[in-house]
Coordinates of N, CA and C in Angstrom, one line a residue:
Chain A
G95 N -26.7 -14.6 -12.2 CA -25.9 -15.8 -12.2 C -24.9 -15.7 -11.0
N96 N -24.1 -16.7 -11.0 CA -23.1 -16.9 -9.9 C -21.7 -16.5 -10.4
S97 N -21.0 -15.7 -9.6 CA -19.7 -15.3 -9.9 C -18.9 -14.9 -8.7
V98 N -17.6 -14.9 -8.9 CA -16.7 -14.4 -7.8 C -15.7 -13.5 -8.4
T99 N -15.5 -12.4 -7.7 CA -14.5 -11.3 -8.1 C -13.5 -11.2 -7.1
Q100 N -12.2 -11.3 -7.4 CA -11.1 -11.2 -6.5 C -10.3 -10.0 -6.9
M101 N -9.6 -9.4 -5.9 CA -8.7 -8.3 -6.2 C -7.6 -8.9 -7.1
E102 N -7.1 -8.1 -8.0 CA -6.1 -8.5 -8.9 C -4.7 -8.4 -8.3
G103 N -3.9 -9.3 -8.6 CA -2.5 -9.3 -8.1 C -1.6 -8.8 -9.2
P104 N -0.4 -9.1 -9.1 CA 0.2 -9.8 -7.9 C 0.4 -8.9 -6.7
V105 N 0.3 -9.5 -5.5 CA 0.6 -8.8 -4.3 C 1.9 -9.2 -3.7
T106 N 2.7 -8.2 -3.4 CA 4.0 -8.4 -2.8 C 4.1 -7.8 -1.4
L107 N 4.4 -8.5 -0.4 CA 4.5 -8.0 1.0 C 5.8 -8.4 1.6
S108 N 6.2 -7.6 2.6 CA 7.3 -8.0 3.4 C 6.8 -9.0 4.5
E109 N 7.7 -9.8 4.9 CA 7.4 -10.7 6.0 C 6.9 -10.0 7.2
E110 N 5.9 -10.5 7.9 CA 5.2 -10.0 9.1 C 4.2 -8.9 8.7
A111 N 4.0 -8.6 7.5 CA 3.0 -7.5 7.1 C 1.6 -8.1 7.2
F112 N 0.7 -7.2 7.2 CA -0.8 -7.6 7.3 C -1.3 -7.8 5.8
L113 N -2.0 -8.9 5.7 CA -2.5 -9.3 4.4 C -4.1 -9.1 4.3
T114 N -4.5 -8.5 3.3 CA -6.0 -8.6 2.9 C -6.1 -8.9 1.4
I115 N -6.9 -9.9 1.1 CA -7.2 -10.1 -0.3 C -8.7 -10.0 -0.4
N116 N -9.2 -9.1 -1.2 CA -10.6 -8.9 -1.3 C -11.3 -9.9 -2.2
C117 N -12.5 -10.3 -1.8 CA -13.3 -11.2 -2.6 C -14.8 -10.8 -2.4
T118 N -15.5 -10.6 -3.5 CA -16.9 -10.3 -3.5 C -17.6 -11.3 -4.4
Y119 N -18.8 -11.5 -4.2 CA -19.5 -12.6 -4.9 C -20.9 -12.1 -5.3
T120 N -21.4 -12.8 -6.3 CA -22.8 -12.7 -6.8 C -23.3 -14.1 -6.8
A121 N -24.5 -14.3 -6.2 CA -25.0 -15.7 -6.1 C -26.5 -15.7 -6.0
T122 N -27.1 -16.7 -6.6 CA -28.5 -17.0 -6.3 C -28.6 -18.0 -5.1
G123 N -29.5 -17.8 -4.3 CA -29.6 -18.7 -3.1 C -28.6 -18.3 -2.0
Y124 N -28.2 -19.4 -1.3 CA -27.4 -19.1 -0.1 C -26.1 -20.0 -0.3
P125 N -25.1 -19.4 -0.9 CA -23.9 -20.2 -1.1 C -23.0 -20.4 0.1
S126 N -22.2 -21.4 0.0 CA -21.1 -21.6 0.9 C -19.9 -20.9 0.2
L127 N -19.0 -20.4 1.1 CA -17.8 -19.6 0.5 C -16.5 -20.3 1.0
F128 N -15.5 -20.2 0.1 CA -14.3 -20.9 0.4 C -13.1 -20.1 0.0
W129 N -12.0 -20.3 0.6 CA -10.7 -19.9 0.1 C -9.8 -21.1 -0.1
Y130 N -9.2 -21.2 -1.3 CA -8.3 -22.2 -1.6 C -6.9 -21.6 -1.9
V131 N -5.9 -22.4 -1.6 CA -4.5 -21.9 -1.8 C -3.8 -22.9 -2.8
Q132 N -3.0 -22.4 -3.7 CA -2.2 -23.2 -4.6 C -0.8 -22.8 -4.5
Y133 N 0.0 -23.7 -4.0 CA 1.4 -23.5 -3.9 C 2.1 -23.9 -5.2
P134 N 3.2 -23.4 -5.5 CA 3.9 -23.6 -6.8 C 4.0 -25.1 -7.2
G135 N 3.5 -25.4 -8.3 CA 3.6 -26.8 -8.8 C 2.6 -27.8 -8.2
E136 N 1.7 -27.3 -7.4 CA 0.7 -28.2 -6.8 C -0.7 -27.9 -7.2
G137 N -1.6 -28.7 -6.7 CA -3.1 -28.5 -6.9 C -3.6 -27.5 -5.9
L138 N -4.9 -27.4 -5.8 CA -5.5 -26.5 -4.9 C -5.8 -27.2 -3.5
Q139 N -5.5 -26.5 -2.5 CA -5.8 -27.0 -1.1 C -6.9 -26.1 -0.5
L140 N -7.8 -26.7 0.2 CA -8.8 -25.9 0.9 C -8.1 -25.2 2.1
L141 N -8.3 -23.9 2.2 CA -7.7 -23.2 3.3 C -8.7 -22.9 4.4
L142 N -9.9 -22.5 4.0 CA -10.9 -22.2 5.0 C -12.3 -22.1 4.3
K143 N -13.3 -22.2 5.1 CA -14.7 -22.1 4.5 C -15.6 -21.5 5.5
A144 N -16.8 -21.0 5.0 CA -17.9 -20.5 5.8 C -19.2 -20.9 5.1
T145 N -20.1 -21.5 5.8 CA -21.3 -22.0 5.1 C -22.5 -21.2 5.3
K146 N -22.5 -20.1 6.2 CA -23.6 -19.3 6.3 C -23.2 -17.9 6.7
A147 N -24.1 -16.9 6.6 CA -23.8 -15.5 6.9 C -23.3 -15.4 8.3
D148 N -22.3 -14.5 8.5 CA -21.6 -14.1 9.7 C -20.7 -15.2 10.3
D149 N -20.6 -16.4 9.6 CA -19.6 -17.4 10.0 C -18.2 -16.8 9.7
K150 N -17.3 -17.2 10.5 CA -15.9 -16.9 10.3 C -15.1 -18.2 10.1
G151 N -14.5 -18.3 8.9 CA -13.6 -19.4 8.7 C -12.2 -19.1 9.1
S152 N -11.4 -20.0 9.6 CA -10.0 -19.7 10.0 C -9.2 -21.0 9.9
N153 N -7.9 -20.7 9.6 CA -7.0 -21.8 9.4 C -5.6 -21.2 9.2
K154 N -4.6 -21.8 9.9 CA -3.2 -21.4 9.7 C -3.0 -19.9 9.9
G155 N -3.8 -19.2 10.7 CA -3.6 -17.8 10.9 C -4.4 -16.9 9.9
F156 N -5.0 -17.6 8.9 CA -5.9 -16.9 8.0 C -7.3 -16.9 8.5
E157 N -8.0 -15.8 8.2 CA -9.4 -15.7 8.6 C -10.2 -15.0 7.4
A158 N -11.5 -15.4 7.4 CA -12.4 -14.7 6.4 C -13.8 -14.8 7.0
T159 N -14.6 -13.7 7.0 CA -15.9 -13.7 7.5 C -16.9 -13.5 6.4
Y160 N -17.9 -14.3 6.4 CA -19.0 -14.3 5.4 C -19.9 -13.2 5.7
R161 N -19.8 -12.1 4.8 CA -20.6 -10.9 5.0 C -21.7 -10.9 3.9
K162 N -22.9 -11.2 4.3 CA -24.0 -11.2 3.3 C -24.4 -9.8 2.9
E163 N -24.3 -8.9 3.8 CA -24.8 -7.5 3.5 C -23.9 -6.9 2.5
T164 N -22.6 -7.2 2.5 CA -21.7 -6.6 1.5 C -21.3 -7.7 0.4
T165 N -21.9 -8.9 0.5 CA -21.5 -10.0 -0.4 C -20.0 -10.1 -0.5
S166 N -19.4 -10.2 0.6 CA -17.9 -10.3 0.6 C -17.4 -11.4 1.5
F167 N -16.2 -11.8 1.2 CA -15.5 -12.9 2.0 C -14.0 -12.6 1.9
H168 N -13.6 -11.5 2.5 CA -12.2 -11.1 2.3 C -11.3 -11.9 3.2
L169 N -10.1 -12.3 2.6 CA -9.1 -13.1 3.4 C -8.1 -12.2 4.1
E170 N -7.8 -12.5 5.3 CA -6.9 -11.7 6.1 C -5.9 -12.6 6.9
K171 N -4.7 -12.0 7.1 CA -3.8 -12.6 8.0 C -3.0 -11.5 8.6
G172 N -2.8 -11.6 9.9 CA -2.1 -10.6 10.6 C -0.6 -10.4 10.4
S173 N 0.0 -11.5 10.1 CA 1.5 -11.5 9.9 C 1.9 -12.6 8.9
V174 N 2.2 -12.2 7.7 CA 2.5 -13.2 6.7 C 3.9 -13.7 6.8
Q175 N 4.1 -14.9 6.3 CA 5.5 -15.5 6.3 C 5.8 -15.8 4.8
V176 N 7.1 -16.0 4.6 CA 7.6 -16.4 3.3 C 6.9 -17.6 2.7
S177 N 6.6 -18.5 3.6 CA 5.9 -19.8 3.2 C 4.5 -19.6 2.8
D178 N 3.9 -18.4 3.0 CA 2.6 -18.1 2.5 C 2.5 -17.7 1.1
S179 N 3.7 -17.6 0.4 CA 3.7 -17.2 -1.0 C 3.0 -18.3 -1.8
A180 N 2.0 -17.9 -2.5 CA 1.1 -18.9 -3.2 C 0.1 -18.1 -4.0
V181 N -0.8 -18.8 -4.7 CA -1.9 -18.2 -5.3 C -3.2 -18.5 -4.5
Y182 N -4.0 -17.5 -4.2 CA -5.2 -17.7 -3.4 C -6.4 -17.5 -4.3
F183 N -7.3 -18.5 -4.1 CA -8.6 -18.5 -4.9 C -9.8 -18.4 -4.0
C184 N -10.7 -17.5 -4.2 CA -11.9 -17.4 -3.5 C -13.0 -18.2 -4.4
A185 N -13.9 -18.8 -3.7 CA -14.8 -19.7 -4.5 C -16.2 -19.7 -3.7
L186 N -17.2 -20.0 -4.5 CA -18.5 -20.2 -3.9 C -19.1 -21.5 -4.4
N187 N -20.0 -22.0 -3.6 CA -20.8 -23.2 -4.1 C -22.2 -23.1 -3.7
T188 N -23.1 -23.3 -4.6 CA -24.5 -23.2 -4.4 C -25.2 -24.6 -4.2
G189 N -24.3 -25.6 -4.2 CA -24.8 -26.9 -4.0 C -24.7 -27.8 -5.3
N190 N -24.5 -27.1 -6.4 CA -24.4 -27.8 -7.7 C -23.0 -27.7 -8.3
Q191 N -22.4 -26.6 -8.1 CA -21.1 -26.3 -8.8 C -20.3 -25.3 -8.1
F192 N -19.0 -25.4 -8.2 CA -18.1 -24.4 -7.6 C -17.9 -23.3 -8.7
Y193 N -17.8 -22.1 -8.2 CA -17.4 -21.0 -9.0 C -16.2 -20.3 -8.4
F194 N -15.1 -20.2 -9.2 CA -13.8 -19.7 -8.6 C -13.5 -18.3 -9.1
G195 N -12.9 -17.6 -8.3 CA -12.3 -16.3 -8.8 C -11.0 -16.6 -9.6
T196 N -10.4 -15.6 -10.2 CA -9.3 -15.8 -11.1 C -8.0 -16.0 -10.3
G197 N -8.0 -15.8 -9.0 CA -6.8 -16.1 -8.2 C -6.0 -14.8 -8.0
T198 N -5.4 -14.7 -6.8 CA -4.5 -13.6 -6.5 C -3.2 -14.2 -6.0
S199 N -2.1 -13.8 -6.8 CA -0.8 -14.3 -6.5 C -0.2 -13.4 -5.4
L200 N 0.3 -14.1 -4.3 CA 1.0 -13.4 -3.2 C 2.4 -13.8 -3.1
T201 N 3.3 -12.9 -3.0 CA 4.7 -13.1 -2.8 C 5.1 -12.4 -1.5
V202 N 5.7 -13.2 -0.6 CA 6.2 -12.6 0.6 C 7.7 -12.6 0.6
I203 N 8.3 -11.4 0.8 CA 9.8 -11.3 0.7 C 10.3 -11.2 2.2
P204 N 11.5 -11.8 2.4 CA 12.1 -11.7 3.8 C 12.5 -10.3 4.1
Chain B
E733 N -4.4 -41.8 4.4 CA -5.3 -41.9 3.3 C -4.7 -41.2 2.1
A734 N -4.8 -41.9 1.0 CA -4.2 -41.3 -0.2 C -5.2 -40.2 -0.7
G735 N -4.6 -39.2 -1.3 CA -5.3 -38.0 -1.8 C -5.9 -38.3 -3.2
V736 N -6.3 -37.3 -3.8 CA -6.7 -37.4 -5.2 C -5.5 -37.5 -6.1
T737 N -5.4 -38.6 -6.9 CA -4.2 -38.8 -7.7 C -4.5 -38.6 -9.2
Q738 N -3.7 -37.9 -9.8 CA -3.9 -37.7 -11.3 C -2.6 -38.2 -12.0
S739 N -2.9 -38.7 -13.2 CA -1.8 -39.1 -14.1 C -2.1 -38.8 -15.6
P740 N -1.1 -38.6 -16.4 CA 0.3 -38.4 -16.0 C 0.4 -37.0 -15.4
T741 N 1.6 -36.7 -14.9 CA 1.9 -35.4 -14.3 C 2.0 -34.3 -15.4
H742 N 2.7 -34.8 -16.4 CA 2.9 -33.9 -17.6 C 2.6 -34.7 -18.9
L743 N 2.1 -34.0 -19.9 CA 1.7 -34.6 -21.1 C 2.0 -33.7 -22.3
I744 N 2.7 -34.1 -23.2 CA 3.0 -33.2 -24.4 C 2.4 -33.9 -25.6
K745 N 1.6 -33.2 -26.3 CA 0.9 -33.7 -27.5 C 1.0 -32.7 -28.7
T746 N 0.8 -33.3 -29.8 CA 0.8 -32.4 -31.0 C -0.6 -32.0 -31.4
R747 N -0.7 -30.8 -31.9 CA -2.0 -30.3 -32.4 C -2.7 -31.4 -33.3
G748 N -4.0 -31.6 -32.9 CA -4.8 -32.6 -33.7 C -4.9 -34.0 -33.0
Q749 N -3.9 -34.2 -32.1 CA -3.9 -35.5 -31.4 C -5.0 -35.6 -30.3
Q750 N -5.1 -36.7 -29.7 CA -6.0 -36.9 -28.6 C -5.2 -37.0 -27.3
A751 N -5.7 -36.5 -26.2 CA -5.1 -36.7 -24.9 C -6.1 -37.3 -23.9
T752 N -5.5 -38.2 -23.1 CA -6.3 -38.9 -22.1 C -5.7 -38.6 -20.7
L753 N -6.5 -38.1 -19.8 CA -6.0 -37.7 -18.5 C -6.8 -38.6 -17.5
R754 N -6.2 -39.0 -16.4 CA -6.8 -39.9 -15.5 C -6.8 -39.3 -14.0
C755 N -7.8 -39.7 -13.3 CA -8.0 -39.2 -12.0 C -8.6 -40.3 -11.1
S756 N -8.0 -40.5 -9.9 CA -8.5 -41.4 -8.9 C -8.9 -40.6 -7.7
P757 N -10.2 -40.7 -7.3 CA -10.6 -39.9 -6.2 C -10.2 -40.5 -4.9
I758 N -10.4 -39.8 -3.8 CA -10.1 -40.3 -2.5 C -11.1 -41.4 -2.2
S759 N -10.7 -42.5 -1.5 CA -11.5 -43.6 -1.3 C -12.8 -43.1 -0.6
G760 N -13.9 -43.6 -1.1 CA -15.2 -43.2 -0.5 C -15.9 -42.0 -1.2
H761 N -15.1 -41.3 -2.0 CA -15.7 -40.1 -2.7 C -16.3 -40.7 -4.0
T762 N -17.5 -40.2 -4.3 CA -18.2 -40.7 -5.5 C -18.3 -39.7 -6.6
S763 N -18.1 -38.4 -6.2 CA -18.1 -37.3 -7.2 C -16.7 -36.9 -7.6
V764 N -16.6 -36.7 -9.0 CA -15.3 -36.3 -9.5 C -15.6 -35.1 -10.4
Y765 N -14.8 -34.1 -10.3 CA -14.9 -32.8 -11.0 C -13.7 -32.6 -11.8
W766 N -13.8 -32.0 -13.0 CA -12.6 -31.7 -13.8 C -12.7 -30.2 -14.0
Y767 N -11.5 -29.5 -13.9 CA -11.4 -28.1 -14.2 C -10.1 -27.9 -15.1
Q768 N -10.2 -26.8 -15.9 CA -9.1 -26.4 -16.7 C -8.6 -25.1 -16.1
Q769 N -7.3 -25.1 -15.9 CA -6.6 -23.9 -15.4 C -5.6 -23.4 -16.4
A770 N -6.1 -22.5 -17.3 CA -5.3 -22.0 -18.3 C -4.6 -20.8 -17.8
L771 N -3.4 -20.5 -18.3 CA -2.6 -19.4 -17.8 C -3.4 -18.1 -17.8
G772 N -3.5 -17.4 -16.6 CA -4.2 -16.2 -16.5 C -5.7 -16.2 -16.6
L773 N -6.3 -17.4 -16.6 CA -7.8 -17.5 -16.7 C -8.4 -18.1 -15.5
G774 N -7.7 -18.4 -14.5 CA -8.4 -19.0 -13.3 C -8.9 -20.4 -13.7
L775 N -9.8 -20.9 -12.9 CA -10.3 -22.3 -13.0 C -11.6 -22.2 -13.8
Q776 N -11.7 -23.0 -14.8 CA -12.9 -23.1 -15.6 C -13.5 -24.5 -15.4
F777 N -14.7 -24.6 -15.0 CA -15.4 -25.9 -14.8 C -15.6 -26.6 -16.1
L778 N -15.2 -27.9 -16.1 CA -15.3 -28.7 -17.3 C -16.5 -29.7 -17.2
L779 N -16.3 -30.6 -16.2 CA -17.3 -31.7 -16.1 C -17.4 -32.2 -14.6
W780 N -18.6 -32.7 -14.4 CA -18.9 -33.3 -13.0 C -19.5 -34.7 -13.2
Y781 N -18.9 -35.7 -12.6 CA -19.4 -37.1 -12.6 C -19.7 -37.5 -11.2
D782 N -20.8 -38.2 -11.1 CA -21.2 -38.8 -9.8 C -21.9 -40.1 -10.1
E783 N -21.5 -41.1 -9.4 CA -22.1 -42.5 -9.5 C -22.1 -42.9 -11.0
G784 N -21.0 -42.6 -11.7 CA -20.9 -43.1 -13.1 C -21.6 -42.3 -14.1
E785 N -22.3 -41.2 -13.7 CA -23.1 -40.4 -14.6 C -22.6 -39.0 -14.7
E786 N -22.6 -38.4 -15.9 CA -22.3 -37.0 -16.1 C -23.4 -36.2 -15.6
R787 N -23.1 -35.3 -14.6 CA -24.2 -34.6 -13.9 C -24.2 -33.1 -14.4
N788 N -23.1 -32.6 -14.8 CA -23.1 -31.2 -15.3 C -21.9 -31.0 -16.2
R789 N -22.0 -30.0 -17.0 CA -20.9 -29.8 -18.0 C -20.7 -28.3 -18.1
G790 N -19.5 -27.9 -18.2 CA -19.2 -26.5 -18.4 C -19.3 -26.1 -19.9
N791 N -18.9 -24.8 -20.1 CA -19.0 -24.3 -21.5 C -17.8 -24.6 -22.3
F792 N -17.7 -25.9 -22.6 CA -16.6 -26.4 -23.4 C -17.1 -27.2 -24.6
P793 N -16.4 -27.2 -25.7 CA -16.9 -27.9 -26.9 C -16.9 -29.4 -26.7
P794 N -17.7 -30.2 -27.5 CA -17.9 -31.6 -27.3 C -16.6 -32.4 -27.4
R795 N -15.6 -31.8 -28.0 CA -14.3 -32.6 -28.0 C -13.7 -32.9 -26.7
F796 N -14.2 -32.1 -25.7 CA -13.9 -32.4 -24.3 C -14.9 -33.4 -23.7
S797 N -14.5 -34.6 -23.4 CA -15.5 -35.6 -22.9 C -14.8 -36.4 -21.8
G798 N -15.6 -37.2 -21.2 CA -15.0 -38.1 -20.1 C -15.9 -39.2 -19.7
R799 N -15.5 -39.9 -18.7 CA -16.3 -40.9 -18.1 C -15.9 -41.2 -16.7
Q800 N -16.8 -41.9 -16.0 CA -16.4 -42.3 -14.7 C -16.6 -43.8 -14.6
F801 N -15.7 -44.5 -14.0 CA -15.7 -46.0 -14.0 C -16.4 -46.5 -12.7
P802 N -16.7 -47.8 -12.6 CA -17.4 -48.3 -11.4 C -16.6 -48.1 -10.1
N803 N -15.3 -48.0 -10.2 CA -14.5 -47.7 -9.0 C -14.4 -46.2 -8.7
Y804 N -15.2 -45.4 -9.4 CA -15.3 -43.9 -9.3 C -14.1 -43.2 -9.9
S805 N -13.1 -43.9 -10.4 CA -12.0 -43.1 -11.1 C -12.6 -42.6 -12.4
S806 N -11.9 -41.6 -12.9 CA -12.4 -40.9 -14.1 C -11.3 -40.6 -15.1
E807 N -11.8 -40.5 -16.3 CA -10.9 -40.1 -17.5 C -11.5 -38.9 -18.1
L808 N -10.6 -38.0 -18.5 CA -10.9 -36.8 -19.3 C -10.2 -37.0 -20.6
N809 N -11.0 -37.0 -21.7 CA -10.5 -37.1 -23.1 C -10.6 -35.8 -23.8
V810 N -9.6 -35.4 -24.4 CA -9.6 -34.2 -25.3 C -9.2 -34.6 -26.7
N811 N -10.2 -34.5 -27.6 CA -9.9 -34.8 -29.0 C -9.5 -33.6 -29.8
A812 N -8.9 -33.9 -31.0 CA -8.5 -32.8 -31.9 C -7.9 -31.6 -31.2
L813 N -6.8 -31.9 -30.5 CA -6.2 -30.9 -29.6 C -5.8 -29.7 -30.4
E814 N -6.0 -28.5 -29.7 CA -5.7 -27.2 -30.2 C -4.6 -26.6 -29.3
L815 N -3.9 -25.6 -29.8 CA -2.8 -25.0 -29.0 C -3.4 -24.4 -27.7
E816 N -4.6 -23.9 -27.8 CA -5.2 -23.2 -26.6 C -5.7 -24.2 -25.5
D817 N -5.6 -25.5 -25.8 CA -5.9 -26.5 -24.8 C -4.8 -26.7 -23.8
S818 N -3.6 -26.1 -24.1 CA -2.5 -26.2 -23.2 C -2.9 -25.5 -21.8
A819 N -2.8 -26.3 -20.8 CA -3.3 -25.8 -19.5 C -3.0 -26.9 -18.4
L820 N -3.2 -26.5 -17.2 CA -3.2 -27.5 -16.1 C -4.6 -28.0 -15.9
Y821 N -4.8 -29.3 -15.9 CA -6.1 -29.9 -15.7 C -6.2 -30.5 -14.3
L822 N -7.1 -30.0 -13.6 CA -7.3 -30.4 -12.2 C -8.5 -31.2 -12.0
C823 N -8.3 -32.3 -11.2 CA -9.4 -33.1 -10.8 C -9.7 -32.9 -9.3
A824 N -10.9 -33.0 -8.9 CA -11.3 -32.9 -7.5 C -12.4 -33.9 -7.2
S825 N -12.4 -34.3 -5.9 CA -13.5 -35.2 -5.5 C -14.1 -34.6 -4.2
T826 N -15.3 -35.1 -3.9 CA -16.0 -34.7 -2.7 C -16.3 -35.9 -1.8
Q827 N -16.5 -35.6 -0.5 CA -16.7 -36.7 0.4 C -18.0 -37.5 0.1
R828 N -18.1 -38.7 0.8 CA -19.3 -39.5 0.6 C -20.5 -38.7 0.9
G829 N -21.5 -38.8 0.1 CA -22.7 -38.0 0.2 C -22.6 -36.8 -0.7
G830 N -21.4 -36.5 -1.1 CA -21.3 -35.4 -2.1 C -21.9 -34.1 -1.7
D831 N -21.5 -33.5 -0.5 CA -22.0 -32.3 -0.1 C -20.9 -31.2 -0.1
P832 N -20.6 -30.7 -1.3 CA -19.5 -29.8 -1.4 C -19.7 -28.5 -0.7
M833 N -21.0 -28.2 -0.4 CA -21.2 -26.9 0.3 C -20.7 -27.0 1.7
N834 N -20.6 -28.2 2.3 CA -20.0 -28.3 3.6 C -18.5 -28.7 3.6
Y835 N -18.1 -29.5 2.7 CA -16.8 -30.1 2.7 C -15.9 -29.5 1.7
G836 N -16.4 -28.9 0.7 CA -15.5 -28.4 -0.3 C -15.0 -29.5 -1.2
Y837 N -14.0 -29.2 -2.0 CA -13.4 -30.2 -2.8 C -12.0 -30.6 -2.3
T838 N -11.5 -31.8 -2.6 CA -10.1 -32.1 -2.5 C -9.5 -32.3 -3.9
F839 N -8.5 -31.5 -4.1 CA -8.0 -31.4 -5.5 C -6.7 -32.3 -5.6
G840 N -6.5 -32.8 -6.8 CA -5.3 -33.5 -7.1 C -4.3 -32.4 -7.5
S841 N -3.1 -32.9 -7.9 CA -2.0 -31.9 -8.2 C -2.0 -31.5 -9.7
G842 N -2.9 -32.2 -10.5 CA -3.1 -31.8 -11.8 C -2.2 -32.5 -12.8
T843 N -2.6 -32.4 -14.1 CA -1.9 -32.8 -15.3 C -1.6 -31.6 -16.1
R844 N -0.3 -31.4 -16.4 CA 0.1 -30.2 -17.2 C 0.1 -30.7 -18.7
L845 N -0.9 -30.3 -19.4 CA -1.0 -30.6 -20.9 C -0.4 -29.5 -21.7
T846 N 0.6 -29.9 -22.5 CA 1.2 -28.9 -23.5 C 0.9 -29.4 -24.9
V847 N 0.3 -28.6 -25.7 CA 0.0 -28.9 -27.1 C 1.0 -28.1 -27.9
V848 N 1.7 -28.8 -28.8 CA 2.7 -28.1 -29.6 C 2.4 -28.3 -31.1

């Protein structure tokens, strides 16, 4: 079946620290992979995506590379800011339905 | 361009009552998806509507139902409310042609349903 596993949080970092949030997946076929971000009190916003193996998605300083050999799509940012505090969801889509991870809460302290 | 809009923002109901949640997709989007985000459980897929038809359904009991109108807006109805139905209900839509593999979803801000 299809599923997404994210590292459990919460994650607390100091401003300007390096961020990695791990995400691995199980899928039939060739899924597209996504990271969504949910700021407090809001819905989910698409952060970045990759539609095939070795693609790198990037946005707002965040990056993730679609690694088929390790079935992973880890989210990284070189220098986090307080405004990056949110919940991050990894997701896959096989063309019929989205499957989301359980979310990783990130808090960045000044 | 207006985003996905959901109403009401908050809804408080008593156990056993019915709740109706509404969603208006982005103009030109024909597919609407409903998700339940219960505390600590991530997003659980509820329903998918496209062109007025129910296309797929998640693992929820029949008291969760909905429909899509000719203007592509959608309603989610939850009958015989239970305490564990308390959650944030998110609606999402996809671009014309409905290719979520390329474009992903655009989510609304959700309706917070509290059952007391």
